[in-house]
């Protein structure tokens, strides 16, 4: 399965869609291929949404194919280059509908393909990030967490702090690695940098105008308010 389907929160998907929309907006305002002279900004936005709808599946298909043969290296540039010709054909087909003539001669086609490849790079980078394969659970972290009565986990830069009845422990592993190792545990990521066990939550605690989750042992954990309804629906004591 890929990273898009395995994203731990809907936030990642919204972030992906927002970045794509921002790229489309930038390209529409820039008006490449002479669009600035022929179309209004609103029309250019519509065109770029059409380009995205046609081009992204092609980029994703090429990226998937490249991953079968190449691993451990960035593939965005090669993906953009390989997909440039089929995407160019789509662009030129839409151009014919617009009334724009086709490129004249092989050099014009090559130049247009190069321009398309350059424009595809940022979209290929986004796809490579959000369609990345899910890595296996780190064995060392998994073994450690099995032995520990984990109450909460907090991200600290590239490392992680673990909270148990014995106290705190600093882990030389990233928050994402620890989250993978915690899959199947009765808990949830309640904040972008916090995971808590359901059994350790004692309730909500007010701190002025803000509120935190009260964890066994006196720990106060921040939480994203948008997650509160889901936690309550799942029977959490909040």
PDB file of C-alpha atoms in Angstrom:
ATOM      1  CA  UNK A   1       0.000   0.000   0.000  1.00  0.00           C
ATOM      2  CA  UNK A   2       1.169   3.517  -0.548  1.00  0.00           C
ATOM      3  CA  UNK A   3       1.569   6.488   1.728  1.00  0.00           C
ATOM      4  CA  UNK A   4      -1.540   8.184   0.424  1.00  0.00           C
ATOM      5  CA  UNK A   5      -3.872   5.412   1.550  1.00  0.00           C
ATOM      6  CA  UNK A   6      -1.929   4.783   4.735  1.00  0.00           C
ATOM      7  CA  UNK A   7      -1.782   8.395   5.941  1.00  0.00           C
ATOM      8  CA  UNK A   8      -2.545   8.435   9.643  1.00  0.00           C
ATOM      9  CA  UNK A   9      -4.783  11.460   9.482  1.00  0.00           C
ATOM     10  CA  UNK A  10      -6.973  13.188   6.961  1.00  0.00           C
ATOM     11  CA  UNK A  11      -4.693  16.204   7.467  1.00  0.00           C
ATOM     12  CA  UNK A  12      -2.064  14.698   5.168  1.00  0.00           C
ATOM     13  CA  UNK A  13      -4.571  14.338   2.353  1.00  0.00           C
ATOM     14  CA  UNK A  14      -5.858  17.873   2.795  1.00  0.00           C
ATOM     15  CA  UNK A  15      -2.273  19.116   2.864  1.00  0.00           C
ATOM     16  CA  UNK A  16      -1.554  17.284  -0.387  1.00  0.00           C
ATOM     17  CA  UNK A  17      -4.659  18.722  -2.057  1.00  0.00           C
ATOM     18  CA  UNK A  18      -3.862  22.227  -0.789  1.00  0.00           C
ATOM     19  CA  UNK A  19      -0.318  22.094  -2.165  1.00  0.00           C
ATOM     20  CA  UNK A  20      -1.587  20.903  -5.535  1.00  0.00           C
ATOM     21  CA  UNK A  21      -4.162  23.685  -5.617  1.00  0.00           C
ATOM     22  CA  UNK A  22      -1.469  26.221  -4.715  1.00  0.00           C
ATOM     23  CA  UNK A  23       0.764  24.970  -7.542  1.00  0.00           C
ATOM     24  CA  UNK A  24      -2.131  25.171  -9.989  1.00  0.00           C
ATOM     25  CA  UNK A  25      -2.920  28.707  -8.833  1.00  0.00           C
ATOM     26  CA  UNK A  26       0.694  29.810  -9.256  1.00  0.00           C
ATOM     27  CA  UNK A  27       0.881  28.350 -12.752  1.00  0.00           C
ATOM     28  CA  UNK A  28      -2.461  29.897 -13.696  1.00  0.00           C
ATOM     29  CA  UNK A  29      -1.301  33.334 -12.558  1.00  0.00           C
ATOM     30  CA  UNK A  30       2.026  32.896 -14.361  1.00  0.00           C
ATOM     31  CA  UNK A  31       0.189  32.046 -17.579  1.00  0.00           C
ATOM     32  CA  UNK A  32       2.814  29.948 -19.422  1.00  0.00           C
ATOM     33  CA  UNK A  33       2.432  28.800 -23.044  1.00  0.00           C
ATOM     34  CA  UNK A  34       0.988  32.192 -23.934  1.00  0.00           C
ATOM     35  CA  UNK A  35      -2.098  31.671 -21.774  1.00  0.00           C
ATOM     36  CA  UNK A  36      -1.707  35.071 -20.114  1.00  0.00           C
ATOM     37  CA  UNK A  37      -2.500  36.783 -23.420  1.00  0.00           C
ATOM     38  CA  UNK A  38      -5.400  34.502 -24.389  1.00  0.00           C
ATOM     39  CA  UNK A  39      -7.325  33.796 -21.187  1.00  0.00           C
ATOM     40  CA  UNK A  40      -8.647  35.488 -18.085  1.00  0.00           C
ATOM     41  CA  UNK A  41      -7.178  34.362 -14.729  1.00  0.00           C
ATOM     42  CA  UNK A  42     -10.327  32.406 -13.876  1.00  0.00           C
ATOM     43  CA  UNK A  43     -10.141  30.587 -17.208  1.00  0.00           C
ATOM     44  CA  UNK A  44      -6.471  29.769 -16.684  1.00  0.00           C
ATOM     45  CA  UNK A  45      -7.273  28.264 -13.278  1.00  0.00           C
ATOM     46  CA  UNK A  46      -9.838  26.023 -14.960  1.00  0.00           C
ATOM     47  CA  UNK A  47      -7.300  24.966 -17.573  1.00  0.00           C
ATOM     48  CA  UNK A  48      -4.691  24.075 -14.982  1.00  0.00           C
ATOM     49  CA  UNK A  49      -7.208  22.058 -13.022  1.00  0.00           C
ATOM     50  CA  UNK A  50      -7.837  20.134 -16.263  1.00  0.00           C
ATOM     51  CA  UNK A  51      -4.099  19.635 -16.715  1.00  0.00           C
ATOM     52  CA  UNK A  52      -3.841  18.311 -13.156  1.00  0.00           C
ATOM     53  CA  UNK A  53      -6.752  15.929 -13.632  1.00  0.00           C
ATOM     54  CA  UNK A  54      -5.109  14.499 -16.762  1.00  0.00           C
ATOM     55  CA  UNK A  55      -1.448  14.729 -15.790  1.00  0.00           C
ATOM     56  CA  UNK A  56      -1.352  13.522 -12.180  1.00  0.00           C
ATOM     57  CA  UNK A  57      -2.518   9.964 -12.985  1.00  0.00           C
ATOM     58  CA  UNK A  58       0.210   9.786 -15.657  1.00  0.00           C
ATOM     59  CA  UNK A  59       2.855  10.974 -13.197  1.00  0.00           C
ATOM     60  CA  UNK A  60       1.647   8.494 -10.594  1.00  0.00           C
ATOM     61  CA  UNK A  61       1.724   5.632 -13.120  1.00  0.00           C
ATOM     62  CA  UNK A  62       5.263   6.504 -14.243  1.00  0.00           C
ATOM     63  CA  UNK A  63       6.428   6.887 -10.623  1.00  0.00           C
ATOM     64  CA  UNK A  64       5.014   3.471  -9.735  1.00  0.00           C
ATOM     65  CA  UNK A  65       6.813   1.924 -12.698  1.00  0.00           C
ATOM     66  CA  UNK A  66      10.135   3.545 -11.850  1.00  0.00           C
ATOM     67  CA  UNK A  67       9.927   2.281  -8.268  1.00  0.00           C
ATOM     68  CA  UNK A  68       9.845  -1.290  -9.503  1.00  0.00           C
ATOM     69  CA  UNK A  69      13.299  -0.872 -10.989  1.00  0.00           C
ATOM     70  CA  UNK A  70      14.957   1.884  -8.959  1.00  0.00           C
ATOM     71  CA  UNK A  71      15.093   2.215  -5.175  1.00  0.00           C
ATOM     72  CA  UNK A  72      16.869   4.461  -2.722  1.00  0.00           C
ATOM     73  CA  UNK A  73      17.158   7.496  -5.014  1.00  0.00           C
ATOM     74  CA  UNK A  74      14.914  10.517  -5.681  1.00  0.00           C
ATOM     75  CA  UNK A  75      12.734   9.819  -8.689  1.00  0.00           C
ATOM     76  CA  UNK A  76      10.885  13.120  -9.190  1.00  0.00           C
ATOM     77  CA  UNK A  77      13.152  14.382 -11.976  1.00  0.00           C
ATOM     78  CA  UNK A  78      13.133  11.116 -13.924  1.00  0.00           C
ATOM     79  CA  UNK A  79       9.393  10.804 -13.387  1.00  0.00           C
ATOM     80  CA  UNK A  80       8.780  14.293 -14.792  1.00  0.00           C
ATOM     81  CA  UNK A  81      11.024  13.624 -17.807  1.00  0.00           C
ATOM     82  CA  UNK A  82       9.453  10.253 -18.583  1.00  0.00           C
ATOM     83  CA  UNK A  83       5.907  11.574 -18.294  1.00  0.00           C
ATOM     84  CA  UNK A  84       6.564  14.802 -20.211  1.00  0.00           C
ATOM     85  CA  UNK A  85       5.728  13.420 -23.667  1.00  0.00           C
ATOM     86  CA  UNK A  86       2.329  11.842 -22.851  1.00  0.00           C
ATOM     87  CA  UNK A  87       1.411  14.893 -20.786  1.00  0.00           C
ATOM     88  CA  UNK A  88       2.512  17.148 -23.658  1.00  0.00           C
ATOM     89  CA  UNK A  89       0.143  15.256 -25.950  1.00  0.00           C
ATOM     90  CA  UNK A  90      -2.690  15.966 -23.508  1.00  0.00           C
ATOM     91  CA  UNK A  91      -1.663  19.642 -23.298  1.00  0.00           C
ATOM     92  CA  UNK A  92      -1.560  19.991 -27.079  1.00  0.00           C
ATOM     93  CA  UNK A  93      -4.897  18.209 -27.453  1.00  0.00           C
ATOM     94  CA  UNK A  94      -6.447  20.725 -25.062  1.00  0.00           C
ATOM     95  CA  UNK A  95      -4.593  23.427 -27.021  1.00  0.00           C
ATOM     96  CA  UNK A  96      -6.287  22.327 -30.241  1.00  0.00           C
ATOM     97  CA  UNK A  97      -9.631  22.687 -28.496  1.00  0.00           C
ATOM     98  CA  UNK A  98      -8.517  26.183 -27.438  1.00  0.00           C
ATOM     99  CA  UNK A  99      -7.592  26.990 -31.038  1.00  0.00           C
ATOM    100  CA  UNK A 100      -3.811  26.959 -30.464  1.00  0.00           C
ATOM    101  CA  UNK A 101      -1.678  25.473 -33.282  1.00  0.00           C
ATOM    102  CA  UNK A 102       0.542  22.458 -32.722  1.00  0.00           C
ATOM    103  CA  UNK A 103       4.333  22.866 -32.424  1.00  0.00           C
ATOM    104  CA  UNK A 104       6.130  23.037 -35.791  1.00  0.00           C
ATOM    105  CA  UNK A 105       8.856  20.457 -36.331  1.00  0.00           C
ATOM    106  CA  UNK A 106      10.793  18.145 -34.057  1.00  0.00           C
ATOM    107  CA  UNK A 107      12.756  20.869 -32.290  1.00  0.00           C
ATOM    108  CA  UNK A 108       9.575  22.677 -31.265  1.00  0.00           C
ATOM    109  CA  UNK A 109       8.185  19.420 -29.900  1.00  0.00           C
ATOM    110  CA  UNK A 110      11.391  18.755 -27.952  1.00  0.00           C
ATOM    111  CA  UNK A 111      11.410  22.282 -26.533  1.00  0.00           C
ATOM    112  CA  UNK A 112       7.762  21.972 -25.508  1.00  0.00           C
ATOM    113  CA  UNK A 113       8.436  18.558 -23.913  1.00  0.00           C
ATOM    114  CA  UNK A 114      11.338  20.063 -21.945  1.00  0.00           C
ATOM    115  CA  UNK A 115       9.103  22.890 -20.719  1.00  0.00           C
ATOM    116  CA  UNK A 116       6.446  20.395 -19.645  1.00  0.00           C
ATOM    117  CA  UNK A 117       9.072  18.283 -17.834  1.00  0.00           C
ATOM    118  CA  UNK A 118      10.282  21.315 -15.871  1.00  0.00           C
ATOM    119  CA  UNK A 119       6.705  22.251 -14.937  1.00  0.00           C
ATOM    120  CA  UNK A 120       6.003  18.654 -13.859  1.00  0.00           C
ATOM    121  CA  UNK A 121       8.892  18.499 -11.379  1.00  0.00           C
ATOM    122  CA  UNK A 122       7.109  20.162  -8.400  1.00  0.00           C
ATOM    123  CA  UNK A 123       4.065  17.946  -8.907  1.00  0.00           C
ATOM    124  CA  UNK A 124       6.285  14.856  -9.169  1.00  0.00           C
ATOM    125  CA  UNK A 125       8.014  15.866  -5.924  1.00  0.00           C
ATOM    126  CA  UNK A 126       4.639  16.049  -4.162  1.00  0.00           C
ATOM    127  CA  UNK A 127       3.567  12.688  -5.556  1.00  0.00           C
ATOM    128  CA  UNK A 128       6.866  11.069  -4.569  1.00  0.00           C
ATOM    129  CA  UNK A 129       6.392  12.301  -1.019  1.00  0.00           C
ATOM    130  CA  UNK A 130       2.743  11.336  -0.561  1.00  0.00           C
ATOM    131  CA  UNK A 131       2.826   8.073  -2.502  1.00  0.00           C
ATOM    132  CA  UNK A 132       5.966   6.784  -0.817  1.00  0.00           C
ATOM    133  CA  UNK A 133       5.900   3.153   0.299  1.00  0.00           C
ATOM    134  CA  UNK A 134       5.217   2.453   3.935  1.00  0.00           C
ATOM    135  CA  UNK A 135       8.354   1.256   5.674  1.00  0.00           C
ATOM    136  CA  UNK A 136       8.456  -1.793   7.889  1.00  0.00           C
ATOM    137  CA  UNK A 137       8.181  -1.288  11.620  1.00  0.00           C
ATOM    138  CA  UNK A 138      11.598  -0.768  13.228  1.00  0.00           C
ATOM    139  CA  UNK A 139      12.301  -4.045  15.030  1.00  0.00           C
ATOM    140  CA  UNK A 140      14.305  -2.454  17.857  1.00  0.00           C
ATOM    141  CA  UNK A 141      11.623   0.112  18.631  1.00  0.00           C
ATOM    142  CA  UNK A 142       8.882  -2.513  18.458  1.00  0.00           C
ATOM    143  CA  UNK A 143      10.692  -4.750  20.937  1.00  0.00           C
ATOM    144  CA  UNK A 144      11.233  -1.830  23.302  1.00  0.00           C
ATOM    145  CA  UNK A 145       7.604  -0.722  23.204  1.00  0.00           C
ATOM    146  CA  UNK A 146       6.321  -4.251  23.751  1.00  0.00           C
ATOM    147  CA  UNK A 147       8.265  -4.359  27.011  1.00  0.00           C
ATOM    148  CA  UNK A 148       7.189  -0.861  28.092  1.00  0.00           C
ATOM    149  CA  UNK A 149       3.883   0.273  29.516  1.00  0.00           C
ATOM    150  CA  UNK A 150       3.621   3.275  27.229  1.00  0.00           C
ATOM    151  CA  UNK A 151       1.476   6.136  28.440  1.00  0.00           C
ATOM    152  CA  UNK A 152       2.477   8.784  25.919  1.00  0.00           C
ATOM    153  CA  UNK A 153       5.018   9.564  23.227  1.00  0.00           C
ATOM    154  CA  UNK A 154       6.246  13.025  22.281  1.00  0.00           C
ATOM    155  CA  UNK A 155       8.242  14.132  19.227  1.00  0.00           C
ATOM    156  CA  UNK A 156      11.372  16.162  19.929  1.00  0.00           C
ATOM    157  CA  UNK A 157      12.989  17.150  16.657  1.00  0.00           C
ATOM    158  CA  UNK A 158      14.355  14.021  14.999  1.00  0.00           C
ATOM    159  CA  UNK A 159      13.992  12.046  18.235  1.00  0.00           C
ATOM    160  CA  UNK A 160      11.223  10.900  20.564  1.00  0.00           C
ATOM    161  CA  UNK A 161      10.507  10.984  24.301  1.00  0.00           C
ATOM    162  CA  UNK A 162       8.702   8.035  25.838  1.00  0.00           C
ATOM    163  CA  UNK A 163       6.567   8.312  28.995  1.00  0.00           C
ATOM    164  CA  UNK A 164       5.997   5.181  31.100  1.00  0.00           C
ATOM    165  CA  UNK A 165       5.229   4.447  34.792  1.00  0.00           C
ATOM    166  CA  UNK A 166       9.002   4.200  35.324  1.00  0.00           C
ATOM    167  CA  UNK A 167       9.544   7.737  34.078  1.00  0.00           C
ATOM    168  CA  UNK A 168      10.759   9.270  30.842  1.00  0.00           C
ATOM    169  CA  UNK A 169      13.043   7.728  28.246  1.00  0.00           C
ATOM    170  CA  UNK A 170      14.720   9.410  25.284  1.00  0.00           C
ATOM    171  CA  UNK A 171      14.607   7.349  22.069  1.00  0.00           C
ATOM    172  CA  UNK A 172      17.058   7.706  19.201  1.00  0.00           C
ATOM    173  CA  UNK A 173      14.236   7.142  16.706  1.00  0.00           C
ATOM    174  CA  UNK A 174      11.934   9.496  14.842  1.00  0.00           C
ATOM    175  CA  UNK A 175       8.326  10.076  15.875  1.00  0.00           C
ATOM    176  CA  UNK A 176       7.109   8.418  12.642  1.00  0.00           C
ATOM    177  CA  UNK A 177       9.143   5.281  13.387  1.00  0.00           C
ATOM    178  CA  UNK A 178       7.692   5.052  16.880  1.00  0.00           C
ATOM    179  CA  UNK A 179       4.158   5.568  15.538  1.00  0.00           C
ATOM    180  CA  UNK A 180       4.649   2.632  13.173  1.00  0.00           C
ATOM    181  CA  UNK A 181       5.827   0.501  16.065  1.00  0.00           C
ATOM    182  CA  UNK A 182       2.747   1.522  18.082  1.00  0.00           C
ATOM    183  CA  UNK A 183       0.278   0.372  15.421  1.00  0.00           C
ATOM    184  CA  UNK A 184      -2.244  -1.971  16.994  1.00  0.00           C
ATOM    185  CA  UNK A 185      -1.934  -0.380  20.446  1.00  0.00           C
ATOM    186  CA  UNK A 186      -5.061   1.059  22.051  1.00  0.00           C
ATOM    187  CA  UNK A 187      -4.138   4.713  21.605  1.00  0.00           C
ATOM    188  CA  UNK A 188      -4.159   7.585  19.146  1.00  0.00           C
ATOM    189  CA  UNK A 189      -2.146  10.473  17.790  1.00  0.00           C
ATOM    190  CA  UNK A 190      -3.950  13.378  19.440  1.00  0.00           C
ATOM    191  CA  UNK A 191      -1.611  16.113  18.231  1.00  0.00           C
ATOM    192  CA  UNK A 192       0.944  16.485  15.467  1.00  0.00           C
ATOM    193  CA  UNK A 193       3.695  15.652  17.966  1.00  0.00           C
ATOM    194  CA  UNK A 194       1.900  13.518  20.600  1.00  0.00           C
ATOM    195  CA  UNK A 195       0.544   9.974  20.860  1.00  0.00           C
ATOM    196  CA  UNK A 196      -1.266   8.800  24.014  1.00  0.00           C
ATOM    197  CA  UNK A 197      -2.609   5.480  25.261  1.00  0.00           C
ATOM    198  CA  UNK A 198      -6.354   5.418  25.866  1.00  0.00           C
ATOM    199  CA  UNK A 199      -5.958   3.773  29.268  1.00  0.00           C
ATOM    200  CA  UNK A 200      -3.649   6.548  30.464  1.00  0.00           C
ATOM    201  CA  UNK A 201      -6.120   9.367  29.791  1.00  0.00           C
ATOM    202  CA  UNK A 202      -7.893  10.595  32.903  1.00  0.00           C
ATOM    203  CA  UNK A 203      -9.855  13.387  31.270  1.00  0.00           C
ATOM    204  CA  UNK A 204      -9.665  16.994  30.153  1.00  0.00           C
ATOM    205  CA  UNK A 205      -7.927  19.626  32.212  1.00  0.00           C
ATOM    206  CA  UNK A 206      -8.479  23.354  31.740  1.00  0.00           C
ATOM    207  CA  UNK A 207      -5.489  25.697  31.692  1.00  0.00           C
ATOM    208  CA  UNK A 208      -6.876  29.171  31.370  1.00  0.00           C
ATOM    209  CA  UNK A 209      -8.572  29.450  27.986  1.00  0.00           C
ATOM    210  CA  UNK A 210      -6.838  26.293  26.755  1.00  0.00           C
ATOM    211  CA  UNK A 211      -7.416  22.625  27.550  1.00  0.00           C
ATOM    212  CA  UNK A 212      -5.084  19.620  27.701  1.00  0.00           C
ATOM    213  CA  UNK A 213      -5.446  15.890  28.168  1.00  0.00           C
ATOM    214  CA  UNK A 214      -4.678  14.813  31.724  1.00  0.00           C
ATOM    215  CA  UNK A 215      -2.495  11.690  31.667  1.00  0.00           C
ATOM    216  CA  UNK A 216      -1.817   9.312  34.547  1.00  0.00           C
ATOM    217  CA  UNK A 217       1.258  10.518  36.418  1.00  0.00           C
ATOM    218  CA  UNK A 218       0.440  14.219  36.092  1.00  0.00           C
ATOM    219  CA  UNK A 219       1.420  14.675  32.440  1.00  0.00           C
ATOM    220  CA  UNK A 220      -0.541  17.314  30.489  1.00  0.00           C
ATOM    221  CA  UNK A 221      -0.726  16.663  26.752  1.00  0.00           C
ATOM    222  CA  UNK A 222      -1.928  19.182  24.144  1.00  0.00           C
ATOM    223  CA  UNK A 223      -4.450  17.952  21.629  1.00  0.00           C
ATOM    224  CA  UNK A 224      -5.954  19.102  18.357  1.00  0.00           C
ATOM    225  CA  UNK A 225      -9.540  20.203  18.990  1.00  0.00           C
ATOM    226  CA  UNK A 226     -10.675  18.772  15.655  1.00  0.00           C
ATOM    227  CA  UNK A 227      -9.792  15.304  16.996  1.00  0.00           C
ATOM    228  CA  UNK A 228     -11.874  15.693  20.157  1.00  0.00           C
ATOM    229  CA  UNK A 229     -15.204  14.704  18.580  1.00  0.00           C
ATOM    230  CA  UNK A 230     -13.674  11.544  17.108  1.00  0.00           C
ATOM    231  CA  UNK A 231     -12.123  10.566  20.450  1.00  0.00           C
ATOM    232  CA  UNK A 232     -15.431  11.078  22.261  1.00  0.00           C
ATOM    233  CA  UNK A 233     -17.204   8.998  19.627  1.00  0.00           C
ATOM    234  CA  UNK A 234     -14.742   6.184  20.262  1.00  0.00           C
ATOM    235  CA  UNK A 235     -15.461   6.259  23.995  1.00  0.00           C
ATOM    236  CA  UNK A 236     -12.413   8.108  25.260  1.00  0.00           C
ATOM    237  CA  UNK A 237     -12.880   9.817  28.675  1.00  0.00           C
ATOM    238  CA  UNK A 238     -12.651  13.354  27.329  1.00  0.00           C
TER     239      UNK A 238
END
